[in-house]
Coordinates of C-alpha atoms (C1' of nucleotides) in Angstrom, one line a residue:
Chain A
S1472 CA -14.0 -3.0 -73.6
R1473 CA -13.7 -1.8 -70.0
N1474 CA -9.9 -2.1 -70.1
E1475 CA -9.8 -0.2 -73.3
V1476 CA -11.8 2.6 -71.7
A1477 CA -9.7 2.4 -68.6
D1478 CA -6.5 2.8 -70.5
D1479 CA -7.9 5.8 -72.2
I1480 CA -7.5 8.2 -69.2
V1481 CA -4.3 9.9 -68.3
P1482 CA -3.5 11.1 -64.8
I1483 CA -2.2 14.6 -64.8
T1484 CA 0.1 16.0 -62.1
P1485 CA -0.5 19.6 -60.9
A1486 CA 2.7 20.7 -62.4
N1487 CA 1.5 19.7 -65.9
I1488 CA -2.0 21.2 -65.6
D1489 CA -1.0 24.5 -67.3
E1490 CA -0.2 22.5 -70.5
L1491 CA -3.9 21.6 -70.7
V1492 CA -5.1 25.2 -71.2
E1493 CA -4.3 25.7 -74.8
P1494 CA -5.6 22.3 -76.0
I1495 CA -8.9 22.9 -74.1
K1496 CA -9.2 26.3 -75.6
A1497 CA -8.6 24.9 -79.1
A1498 CA -11.2 22.2 -78.5
G1499 CA -13.7 24.8 -77.3
R1500 CA -15.7 22.1 -75.6
I1501 CA -15.0 20.0 -72.5
I1502 CA -16.7 17.1 -70.8
I1503 CA -16.3 17.2 -67.0
V1504 CA -17.0 14.7 -64.3
A1505 CA -16.2 15.5 -60.7
Y1506 CA -16.2 13.3 -57.6
G1507 CA -16.7 14.0 -53.9
L1508 CA -18.6 17.3 -54.3
T1509 CA -20.4 17.0 -51.0
E1510 CA -18.3 19.0 -48.6
N1511 CA -17.6 22.0 -50.8
K1512 CA -14.5 20.1 -51.9
I1513 CA -13.7 18.1 -54.9
L1514 CA -11.8 14.8 -54.6
G1515 CA -11.0 14.4 -58.2
M1516 CA -12.0 15.5 -61.7
G1517 CA -12.0 13.9 -65.1
L1518 CA -11.9 16.1 -68.2
R1519 CA -12.4 15.1 -71.8
F1520 CA -11.6 17.4 -74.8
G1521 CA -10.3 17.0 -78.3
G1522 CA -10.7 13.2 -78.1
R1523 CA -8.6 12.6 -75.0
S1524 CA -9.3 12.2 -71.3
V1525 CA -7.3 13.3 -68.3
Y1526 CA -7.7 12.9 -64.6
L1527 CA -6.8 15.5 -62.0
A1528 CA -6.5 14.7 -58.3
A1529 CA -5.8 18.3 -57.5
G1530 CA -4.8 21.7 -59.0
W1531 CA -7.9 22.5 -61.0
E1532 CA -7.7 26.1 -59.8
K1533 CA -5.1 26.4 -62.5
L1534 CA -7.9 25.9 -65.0
A1535 CA -10.0 28.7 -63.4
G1536 CA -9.8 30.6 -66.7
I1537 CA -11.2 27.7 -68.6
F1538 CA -14.1 27.2 -66.1
A1539 CA -15.0 30.9 -66.1
D1540 CA -14.8 31.2 -69.9
E1541 CA -18.3 31.2 -71.3
K1542 CA -17.0 30.4 -74.8
I1543 CA -15.7 27.0 -73.7
K1544 CA -18.7 24.7 -73.7
K1545 CA -19.2 22.6 -70.6
V1546 CA -20.8 19.2 -70.8
G1547 CA -21.6 17.0 -67.8
H1548 CA -24.1 15.7 -65.3
D1549 CA -25.5 18.1 -62.8
L1550 CA -23.1 20.9 -63.7
K1551 CA -24.8 23.4 -61.4
L1552 CA -23.7 21.3 -58.5
L1553 CA -20.1 21.4 -59.8
G1554 CA -20.5 25.2 -60.3
R1555 CA -21.5 25.6 -56.7
S1556 CA -18.6 23.6 -55.5
L1557 CA -16.1 25.5 -57.6
S1558 CA -17.7 28.7 -56.5
E1559 CA -16.9 27.8 -52.9
Q1560 CA -13.3 27.7 -53.9
G1561 CA -13.4 31.0 -55.6
I1562 CA -13.6 29.7 -59.2
D1563 CA -16.4 31.0 -61.5
F1564 CA -18.2 28.5 -63.7
R1565 CA -19.8 29.6 -67.0
G1566 CA -20.7 28.1 -70.3
I1567 CA -23.0 25.2 -69.3
D1568 CA -23.9 23.7 -72.7
F1569 CA -25.2 20.2 -72.1
D1570 CA -26.3 18.5 -68.9
T1571 CA -27.3 14.8 -69.0
M1572 CA -29.3 15.1 -65.8
I1573 CA -31.4 17.9 -67.2
A1574 CA -31.8 16.4 -70.7
A1575 CA -33.0 13.1 -69.2
Y1576 CA -35.3 15.0 -66.9
C1577 CA -36.8 16.9 -69.9
L1578 CA -37.5 13.6 -71.6
N1579 CA -39.1 12.0 -68.5
P1580 CA -39.6 14.2 -65.4
G1581 CA -41.2 11.4 -63.5
K1582 CA -38.0 9.5 -63.2
N1583 CA -35.1 10.1 -60.9
F1584 CA -32.0 11.0 -62.9
S1585 CA -30.0 12.7 -60.1
R1586 CA -27.1 10.2 -60.7
L1587 CA -25.3 9.6 -63.9
A1588 CA -25.7 5.9 -63.4
E1589 CA -29.5 6.1 -63.6
V1590 CA -29.3 8.0 -66.9
A1591 CA -26.8 5.6 -68.3
L1592 CA -28.9 2.6 -67.3
E1593 CA -32.0 4.1 -68.9
Y1594 CA -30.6 5.4 -72.1
L1595 CA -27.5 3.2 -72.8
N1596 CA -28.6 0.2 -70.8
E1597 CA -25.1 0.4 -69.3
P1598 CA -24.6 -0.2 -65.6
I1599 CA -22.0 2.0 -63.8
G1600 CA -20.0 0.3 -61.1
E1601 CA -18.5 1.5 -57.9
P1602 CA -16.1 4.5 -57.9
N1603 CA -12.6 3.5 -58.5
A1604 CA -9.4 4.8 -60.2
Q1605 CA -10.7 4.2 -63.7
R1606 CA -14.2 5.4 -63.0
A1607 CA -13.7 8.9 -64.4
G1608 CA -12.4 7.7 -67.8
R1609 CA -15.5 5.5 -68.2
D1610 CA -17.9 8.2 -67.0
L1611 CA -16.5 10.7 -69.5
L1612 CA -17.2 8.3 -72.4
V1613 CA -20.6 7.5 -71.0
I1614 CA -21.5 11.2 -71.0
E1615 CA -20.2 11.6 -74.5
K1616 CA -22.4 8.7 -75.7
L1617 CA -25.4 9.9 -73.7
Q1618 CA -25.2 13.4 -75.2
N1619 CA -25.7 12.0 -78.7
K1620 CA -28.5 9.7 -77.6
L1621 CA -30.3 12.4 -75.6
V1622 CA -30.0 15.0 -78.3
D1623 CA -31.7 12.6 -80.7
Q1624 CA -34.5 11.9 -78.3
L1625 CA -35.0 15.5 -77.5
R1626 CA -35.2 16.3 -81.2
A1627 CA -37.6 13.4 -81.7
Q1628 CA -40.0 14.9 -79.1
N1629 CA -39.4 18.4 -80.4
L1630 CA -37.9 19.4 -77.1
D1631 CA -34.5 20.4 -78.3
N1632 CA -35.4 24.1 -78.4
Y1633 CA -37.0 23.9 -74.9
F1634 CA -33.9 22.2 -73.6
S1635 CA -31.3 24.5 -75.1
Q1636 CA -33.3 27.7 -74.8
V1637 CA -35.0 27.3 -71.5
E1638 CA -33.6 24.6 -69.2
I1639 CA -29.9 25.0 -70.0
P1640 CA -29.9 28.8 -69.7
L1641 CA -32.0 28.4 -66.5
S1642 CA -29.4 26.2 -64.9
T1643 CA -26.9 29.1 -65.1
V1644 CA -29.5 31.5 -63.7
L1645 CA -30.2 29.2 -60.8
L1646 CA -26.5 28.8 -60.1
E1647 CA -26.1 32.6 -59.8
M1648 CA -29.1 32.8 -57.5
E1649 CA -27.7 30.1 -55.3
R1650 CA -24.3 31.7 -55.2
Y1651 CA -25.6 35.2 -54.4
G1652 CA -27.9 34.1 -51.6
I1653 CA -30.4 36.0 -49.5
L1654 CA -29.4 38.1 -46.5
I1655 CA -30.6 37.1 -43.1
D1656 CA -31.1 39.4 -40.1
R1657 CA -29.4 37.0 -37.7
P1658 CA -29.8 39.0 -34.4
Y1659 CA -33.5 39.5 -35.1
L1660 CA -34.0 35.8 -36.0
Q1661 CA -32.1 34.7 -32.9
Q1662 CA -34.2 37.0 -30.7
L1663 CA -37.4 35.7 -32.3
V1664 CA -36.4 32.1 -31.7
N1665 CA -35.7 32.9 -28.0
S1666 CA -39.1 34.5 -27.6
F1667 CA -40.9 31.6 -29.3
Q1668 CA -38.9 29.2 -27.2
D1669 CA -40.1 31.0 -24.0
K1670 CA -43.7 30.7 -25.2
I1671 CA -43.1 27.0 -26.0
T1672 CA -41.8 26.4 -22.5
Q1673 CA -44.8 28.0 -20.9
L1674 CA -47.2 26.0 -23.2
E1675 CA -45.5 22.8 -22.2
K1676 CA -46.0 23.5 -18.6
D1677 CA -49.7 24.4 -19.1
I1678 CA -50.3 21.3 -21.2
Y1679 CA -48.7 19.0 -18.6
Q1680 CA -50.8 20.5 -15.9
I1681 CA -54.0 20.2 -17.9
A1682 CA -53.2 16.6 -18.9
G1683 CA -52.1 15.8 -15.3
T1684 CA -49.0 14.2 -16.6
E1685 CA -45.8 14.8 -18.6
F1686 CA -45.5 13.3 -22.0
N1687 CA -43.8 13.9 -25.3
L1688 CA -45.8 16.6 -27.1
N1689 CA -44.1 15.8 -30.4
S1690 CA -45.3 12.3 -30.4
P1691 CA -48.7 11.8 -32.1
K1692 CA -48.8 8.4 -30.5
Q1693 CA -48.4 9.6 -26.9
L1694 CA -50.7 12.6 -27.6
S1695 CA -53.3 10.2 -28.9
F1696 CA -53.2 8.3 -25.7
I1697 CA -53.7 11.4 -23.6
L1698 CA -56.5 12.8 -25.8
F1699 CA -58.6 9.8 -26.6
E1700 CA -57.9 7.4 -23.6
K1701 CA -56.9 9.5 -20.6
L1702 CA -59.2 12.5 -21.3
Q1703 CA -61.8 10.4 -23.2
L1704 CA -62.2 13.0 -26.0
P1705 CA -64.0 11.7 -29.1
P1706 CA -61.7 10.5 -31.9
Q1707 CA -62.4 12.1 -35.2
R1708 CA -60.5 10.2 -37.8
K1709 CA -58.2 7.3 -38.1
T1710 CA -54.7 7.0 -39.6
K1711 CA -52.9 3.8 -40.7
T1712 CA -51.5 3.5 -37.2
G1713 CA -54.1 5.0 -34.9
Y1714 CA -56.2 8.1 -34.3
S1715 CA -55.4 11.3 -36.1
T1716 CA -54.2 14.3 -34.1
D1717 CA -53.7 16.6 -37.0
E1718 CA -54.7 20.3 -37.0
E1719 CA -58.2 19.7 -38.3
V1720 CA -58.9 17.2 -35.5
L1721 CA -57.4 19.4 -32.8
R1722 CA -59.5 22.3 -34.0
K1723 CA -62.7 20.3 -33.5
L1724 CA -61.6 19.1 -30.1
A1725 CA -60.6 22.6 -29.1
M1726 CA -64.2 23.4 -28.9
V1727 CA -64.8 21.0 -26.0
H1728 CA -61.4 21.0 -24.2
E1729 CA -58.6 23.5 -23.6
L1730 CA -55.8 21.1 -24.1
P1731 CA -56.1 20.8 -27.9
A1732 CA -56.2 24.6 -28.1
R1733 CA -52.9 24.9 -26.3
L1734 CA -51.5 22.1 -28.3
L1735 CA -52.3 23.8 -31.6
E1736 CA -50.3 26.8 -30.5
Y1737 CA -47.5 24.6 -29.2
R1738 CA -47.3 22.8 -32.5
H1739 CA -47.3 26.0 -34.5
L1740 CA -44.5 27.6 -32.6
Q1741 CA -42.5 24.3 -32.4
K1742 CA -42.7 24.0 -36.1
L1743 CA -41.6 27.6 -36.7
V1744 CA -38.7 27.2 -34.2
S1745 CA -37.4 23.9 -35.5
T1746 CA -37.9 24.3 -39.2
Y1747 CA -37.5 28.0 -39.7
G1748 CA -35.6 29.2 -36.7
V1749 CA -32.8 27.0 -35.6
S1750 CA -32.1 25.2 -38.9
L1751 CA -32.2 28.5 -40.9
L1752 CA -29.7 30.1 -38.5
N1753 CA -27.5 27.1 -38.9
L1754 CA -27.5 27.4 -42.6
V1755 CA -26.4 31.1 -42.7
D1756 CA -23.0 31.5 -44.3
S1757 CA -20.9 33.0 -41.6
R1758 CA -18.8 35.0 -44.0
T1759 CA -21.7 36.6 -46.0
G1760 CA -24.6 36.5 -43.5
R1761 CA -26.5 35.0 -46.4
I1762 CA -28.5 31.8 -47.0
H1763 CA -27.6 29.8 -50.1
T1764 CA -30.3 27.4 -51.0
T1765 CA -30.1 24.7 -53.7
F1766 CA -32.7 24.9 -56.4
N1767 CA -33.4 21.4 -57.8
Q1768 CA -34.1 21.6 -61.5
A1769 CA -34.7 18.0 -62.1
I1770 CA -36.9 16.7 -59.2
T1771 CA -40.5 17.5 -59.7
A1772 CA -42.8 15.5 -62.0
T1773 CA -44.6 18.7 -63.2
G1774 CA -41.5 20.7 -64.2
R1775 CA -41.6 23.0 -61.2
L1776 CA -38.4 23.8 -59.3
S1777 CA -37.9 22.7 -55.8
S1778 CA -35.6 24.2 -53.1
S1779 CA -33.7 22.6 -50.3
D1780 CA -31.1 23.1 -47.6
P1781 CA -33.0 25.2 -46.8
N1782 CA -36.3 25.1 -48.6
L1783 CA -37.0 28.8 -49.4
Q1784 CA -40.2 27.9 -51.1
N1785 CA -42.2 27.2 -47.9
I1786 CA -41.2 30.1 -45.7
P1787 CA -44.3 30.9 -43.6
I1788 CA -46.6 33.8 -44.6
R1789 CA -50.1 33.0 -43.4
S1790 CA -49.9 33.3 -39.6
E1791 CA -48.6 36.3 -37.7
Y1792 CA -45.9 34.3 -36.1
G1793 CA -45.0 33.0 -39.5
R1794 CA -44.7 36.5 -40.9
Q1795 CA -42.3 37.3 -38.1
I1796 CA -40.0 34.5 -39.4
R1797 CA -40.3 35.9 -43.0
R1798 CA -39.3 39.3 -41.7
A1799 CA -35.8 37.9 -41.1
F1800 CA -35.2 37.8 -44.8
I1801 CA -33.8 41.3 -45.6
A1802 CA -32.1 43.5 -48.1
P1803 CA -28.8 45.3 -47.1
D1804 CA -29.4 49.0 -46.2
E1805 CA -28.7 50.5 -49.6
K1806 CA -31.0 48.0 -51.3
L1807 CA -34.6 46.7 -51.3
L1808 CA -36.3 43.4 -51.8
L1809 CA -38.6 43.4 -54.8
S1810 CA -41.2 40.7 -55.0
A1811 CA -43.1 40.0 -58.3
D1812 CA -45.8 37.4 -58.4
Y1813 CA -48.1 36.2 -61.2
S1814 CA -51.7 36.9 -60.3
Q1815 CA -53.8 33.7 -60.7
I1816 CA -51.4 32.1 -63.1
D1817 CA -52.9 28.6 -62.8
L1818 CA -56.4 29.8 -63.7
R1819 CA -55.1 32.0 -66.5
V1820 CA -53.3 29.0 -67.9
L1821 CA -56.5 27.0 -67.6
A1822 CA -58.4 29.7 -69.4
H1823 CA -55.9 29.6 -72.2
L1824 CA -55.6 25.8 -72.5
S1825 CA -59.4 25.3 -72.4
G1826 CA -60.4 28.3 -74.3
D1827 CA -63.5 28.5 -72.1
E1828 CA -65.5 31.6 -73.0
K1829 CA -66.6 32.6 -69.5
L1830 CA -63.1 32.1 -68.1
L1831 CA -61.4 34.0 -70.9
K1832 CA -63.9 36.8 -70.6
A1833 CA -63.4 37.2 -66.9
F1834 CA -59.6 37.5 -67.3
L1835 CA -59.9 39.8 -70.4
N1836 CA -62.1 42.1 -68.3
N1837 CA -59.5 41.9 -65.5
E1838 CA -62.2 40.7 -63.0
D1839 CA -61.5 39.2 -59.6
I1840 CA -61.7 35.6 -60.7
H1841 CA -63.2 34.1 -57.5
N1842 CA -65.9 36.8 -57.6
A1843 CA -66.6 36.1 -61.2
T1844 CA -67.0 32.4 -60.4
A1845 CA -69.2 33.1 -57.4
R1846 CA -71.5 35.3 -59.5
E1847 CA -71.6 32.6 -62.2
L1848 CA -72.3 29.7 -59.8
F1849 CA -74.5 31.4 -57.2
G1850 CA -75.7 34.6 -58.7
E1851 CA -74.3 36.5 -55.7
I1852 CA -70.9 37.4 -54.2
T1853 CA -71.2 37.3 -50.5
P1854 CA -67.9 36.6 -48.7
Q1855 CA -69.2 33.1 -48.1
Q1856 CA -70.0 32.5 -51.8
R1857 CA -66.6 33.9 -52.8
R1858 CA -64.8 31.5 -50.4
L1859 CA -66.8 28.6 -51.9
A1860 CA -66.0 29.7 -55.4
K1861 CA -62.3 30.0 -54.5
T1862 CA -62.2 26.4 -53.1
I1863 CA -63.9 25.1 -56.2
N1864 CA -61.5 26.9 -58.4
F1865 CA -58.6 25.3 -56.5
G1866 CA -60.4 22.0 -56.8
I1867 CA -60.6 22.3 -60.6
I1868 CA -56.9 23.0 -60.8
Y1869 CA -56.0 20.1 -58.6
G1870 CA -58.3 17.7 -60.4
M1871 CA -60.1 17.4 -57.2
S1872 CA -62.7 14.6 -56.7
P1873 CA -66.2 15.1 -55.1
H1874 CA -64.6 13.3 -52.1
G1875 CA -61.8 15.8 -51.9
L1876 CA -64.0 18.8 -52.3
A1877 CA -66.5 17.5 -49.7
Q1878 CA -63.7 17.1 -47.2
E1879 CA -62.3 20.5 -48.0
L1880 CA -65.7 22.2 -47.6
N1881 CA -66.8 19.9 -44.7
I1882 CA -70.0 19.0 -46.6
D1883 CA -71.4 15.6 -47.9
Q1884 CA -70.2 14.1 -51.1
K1885 CA -73.6 14.6 -52.8
S1886 CA -73.4 18.3 -52.3
A1887 CA -69.9 18.4 -53.5
R1888 CA -70.9 16.5 -56.6
D1889 CA -73.6 19.1 -57.2
Y1890 CA -71.2 22.0 -56.9
I1891 CA -68.8 20.3 -59.4
E1892 CA -71.7 19.5 -61.8
N1893 CA -72.9 23.1 -61.6
Y1894 CA -69.5 24.4 -62.3
F1895 CA -69.0 22.2 -65.4
S1896 CA -72.4 23.1 -66.7
R1897 CA -71.5 26.8 -66.5
Y1898 CA -67.9 26.4 -67.7
C1899 CA -68.5 23.8 -70.4
G1900 CA -65.2 24.8 -72.2
V1901 CA -63.3 23.7 -69.1
K1902 CA -65.3 20.5 -68.9
K1903 CA -64.6 19.7 -72.5
Y1904 CA -60.9 20.5 -72.1
L1905 CA -60.5 18.4 -69.0
D1906 CA -62.3 15.5 -70.6
N1907 CA -60.0 15.8 -73.6
C1908 CA -57.0 15.7 -71.3
L1909 CA -58.2 12.4 -69.8
G1910 CA -58.9 11.0 -73.3
L1911 CA -55.4 12.0 -74.5
A1912 CA -53.8 10.6 -71.4
R1913 CA -55.5 7.3 -71.8
Q1914 CA -54.7 7.0 -75.4
Q1915 CA -51.1 8.3 -75.4
G1916 CA -50.1 7.4 -71.9
Y1917 CA -48.8 10.9 -71.2
V1918 CA -49.9 14.5 -70.9
T1919 CA -48.0 17.6 -72.0
T1920 CA -47.4 21.2 -71.1
I1921 CA -47.6 24.2 -73.4
L1922 CA -43.9 23.8 -74.3
G1923 CA -44.4 20.1 -75.1
R1924 CA -42.8 18.6 -72.0
R1925 CA -44.4 15.2 -71.3
R1926 CA -45.3 13.5 -68.1
Y1927 CA -46.0 9.8 -68.5
L1928 CA -48.9 8.2 -66.6
P1929 CA -48.4 4.5 -66.5
E1930 CA -51.3 4.0 -64.1
I1931 CA -53.9 5.9 -66.2
N1932 CA -55.5 2.6 -67.4
S1933 CA -54.8 0.6 -64.2
A1934 CA -57.4 -1.8 -63.0
N1935 CA -56.7 -0.5 -59.5
G1936 CA -59.3 2.3 -59.0
Q1937 CA -57.2 4.2 -56.5
L1938 CA -54.1 4.3 -58.7
R1939 CA -56.2 5.1 -61.8
Q1940 CA -58.0 8.0 -60.1
A1941 CA -54.7 9.4 -58.8
A1942 CA -53.3 9.2 -62.3
E1943 CA -56.5 11.0 -63.6
R1944 CA -56.0 13.9 -61.2
I1945 CA -52.4 14.1 -62.3
A1946 CA -53.5 14.2 -65.9
L1947 CA -55.7 17.1 -65.2
N1948 CA -53.3 19.0 -62.9
T1949 CA -49.9 18.6 -64.7
P1950 CA -50.7 20.5 -67.9
I1951 CA -51.7 23.5 -65.8
Q1952 CA -49.1 23.4 -63.1
G1953 CA -46.4 22.4 -65.6
T1954 CA -47.3 25.2 -68.0
A1955 CA -47.2 27.8 -65.2
A1956 CA -43.7 26.4 -64.4
D1957 CA -42.7 26.8 -68.1
I1958 CA -43.8 30.4 -68.1
I1959 CA -41.9 31.5 -65.1
K1960 CA -38.8 29.8 -66.2
I1961 CA -38.8 31.8 -69.4
A1962 CA -39.4 35.0 -67.4
M1963 CA -36.4 34.2 -65.1
I1964 CA -34.0 33.8 -68.0
D1965 CA -35.2 37.1 -69.6
I1966 CA -35.0 38.9 -66.3
A1967 CA -31.5 37.6 -65.6
R1968 CA -30.4 38.8 -69.0
G1969 CA -32.0 42.2 -68.3
L1970 CA -30.0 42.4 -65.0
A1971 CA -26.6 41.3 -66.4
G1972 CA -23.9 43.6 -65.2
S1973 CA -26.1 45.4 -62.8
D1974 CA -26.1 45.2 -59.0
S1975 CA -29.7 43.8 -59.0
H1976 CA -30.0 40.1 -58.5
L1977 CA -32.6 37.4 -58.6
L1978 CA -32.7 35.7 -55.2
V1979 CA -35.6 33.3 -54.9
Q1980 CA -38.3 31.7 -57.0
V1981 CA -41.4 30.5 -55.3
H1982 CA -43.4 28.9 -58.2
D1983 CA -45.3 32.0 -59.2
E1984 CA -43.2 34.6 -57.3
L1985 CA -39.7 36.0 -57.9
V1986 CA -37.8 37.8 -55.2
L1987 CA -35.0 40.2 -56.2
E1988 CA -32.5 42.4 -54.4
V1989 CA -32.3 45.8 -56.0
P1990 CA -30.3 49.0 -55.3
R1991 CA -32.8 51.7 -54.1
K1992 CA -31.9 53.9 -57.0
E1993 CA -32.8 51.3 -59.5
I1994 CA -36.0 50.1 -58.0
E1995 CA -38.3 51.8 -60.5
K1996 CA -36.3 50.7 -63.6
V1997 CA -36.0 47.1 -62.4
A1998 CA -39.6 46.8 -61.2
E1999 CA -40.8 47.9 -64.7
M2000 CA -38.3 45.6 -66.4
V2001 CA -39.4 42.6 -64.3
R2002 CA -43.1 43.3 -64.9
E2003 CA -42.4 43.6 -68.7
K2004 CA -40.4 40.3 -68.8
M2005 CA -42.9 38.4 -66.7
T2006 CA -46.0 39.6 -68.6
A2007 CA -44.3 39.0 -72.0
A2008 CA -42.8 35.6 -71.2
I2009 CA -45.4 33.9 -73.3
K2010 CA -48.4 35.0 -75.3
L2011 CA -51.6 33.5 -74.0
K2012 CA -55.2 34.2 -74.9
V2013 CA -55.5 36.1 -71.6
P2014 CA -53.1 38.7 -70.2
L2015 CA -50.5 37.7 -67.6
V2016 CA -50.8 40.1 -64.7
V2017 CA -47.9 40.7 -62.3
D2018 CA -48.2 42.2 -58.8
L2019 CA -45.1 43.9 -57.5
K2020 CA -44.1 44.8 -54.0
Y2021 CA -41.0 46.1 -52.4
G2022 CA -39.6 46.6 -48.9
Q2023 CA -36.7 46.2 -46.6
N2024 CA -37.7 42.7 -45.7
W2025 CA -39.8 39.9 -47.2
A2026 CA -42.7 40.3 -44.8
E2027 CA -43.4 44.0 -44.8
M2028 CA -43.7 45.2 -48.4
E2029 CA -45.6 48.0 -50.2
K2030 CA -47.3 47.7 -53.4
W2031 CA -45.5 49.0 -56.5
Q2032 CA -48.2 50.9 -58.4
Chain B
dC531 C1' -36.6 4.4 -42.7
dA532 C1' -41.7 5.1 -42.7
dG533 C1' -45.4 7.6 -41.0
dG534 C1' -47.6 11.8 -39.1
dC535 C1' -47.7 16.3 -39.4
dA536 C1' -47.2 21.1 -41.2
dC537 C1' -45.1 24.8 -44.0
dG538 C1' -45.5 26.9 -49.0
dC539 C1' -47.6 27.4 -54.1
Chain C
dG488 C1' -52.0 18.6 -57.4
dC489 C1' -46.6 19.6 -56.4
dG490 C1' -42.8 19.8 -53.1
dT491 C1' -39.2 19.8 -48.1
dG492 C1' -38.3 19.0 -43.5
dC493 C1' -39.0 18.0 -38.5
dC494 C1' -39.9 14.6 -35.2
dT495 C1' -40.9 9.9 -33.4
dG496 C1' -40.5 5.1 -32.8

DNA sequence: CAGGCACGC
DNA sequence: GCGTGCCTG
């Protein structure tokens, strides 16, 4: 049957491409495969429409009108990537209708379906060979068959709406965000890198002097020798390969020796320079001065997005030096950055899913949730008790064990267990809900989010205690984290629609935060629209609260009302 | 390529 | 709990 498929595809010379336009329009639907997308180029492209397949080795710009036409439905595998590539060549891409990567991800987000071959193997039990001249013809038919199969399975899991109304529209929103990019203040960032680099050089000198020898500061192995053998400092913790030299360890050692203190600062600055300084500067588009990340829509097991090249979801914020990096993300003069983040969305989701009376009441009264928890658990709200309550709240969301909580709070496991027991006796709705999650997970082999997306947990009944407990934490965390992800996805689609045709743009999503670029004149209108779309994305038993900020850069922002 | 480490939510 | 990325060896 391979030959039959291979014969099915017709190579088209650039001169004849124009003749495809009318038939494609008549078909109204086109399956696309593209090869060699890596270097902002395309090596070849297969198209299938109206029951026939063609292969183009060049000349697809003549089909720009087809690609840009929203009414012509596009079917393929990772179409956002194709859209990015076409965009580099000045060709707009609209009308994403079905994506086998995203469909397969919706059905099983725990698996890697980044390549068509992996989806074909899973759902058609059909291996895909090495690329060759006939590859496109076969891939087009594979996608056609896969679509039918995946549509059936989505329907069977009642995910067809979620797929077509959330994930598919989202892929276009993400494509636009990637294409638009976020502006970088390059001279500022370069200057900042230089000044950090000077500090690093000085710290290196100091550390070598204190150690009495030069060594590679970036090597935990060499550092471990200096700290624990040469200087005879007390090791705190072991790793697989030796003694740990992580931040927690160095903090302890810093109390008895000055080298670890310097090293902490060195590591911090080195991290900022290498991850957020140099590499960020290298990724700025020289034409636009902007950074164009890639949002991965089909990577995480919980349904969150991820971001890479560069990762804009882990830009520093906590330390002062870190905030200086963040300051390099700017709006052009006539515009502002608008940041909108969900307040405590995870705990609000937990309140909704569990129906716990105390948690619901705290949010309905718009209380500070960590204060409310502190009052409930300890009867008082000292800063210390609030911190404790906050850590416990985080622990609940992460399905944290007594062991994990003990480590986080630096207390013994017995005390940690007491805290957790106390929490569950006060918030018994939460306790019941989490127990029920575990029961369902064990019985069904999966857990679900509010929109019905599943995450399978093959290890949930494992005889291996470590694996089983890890699966149990996942079972507790995924419905919460995954539901929060569902909610912000809906909000993004609604906001993008609200912005259509305007000069305001979504730029970045950071799990519970959206960053937009907005003309100064529109800031009030857009801020209110964003708040409205985010709070109304989904109706929960508690209100969704959104905090808005605006400013010329991503670090220095003022509250919006 | 795995491990250690560190940045974010 | 969920990611990405730098560096070393």
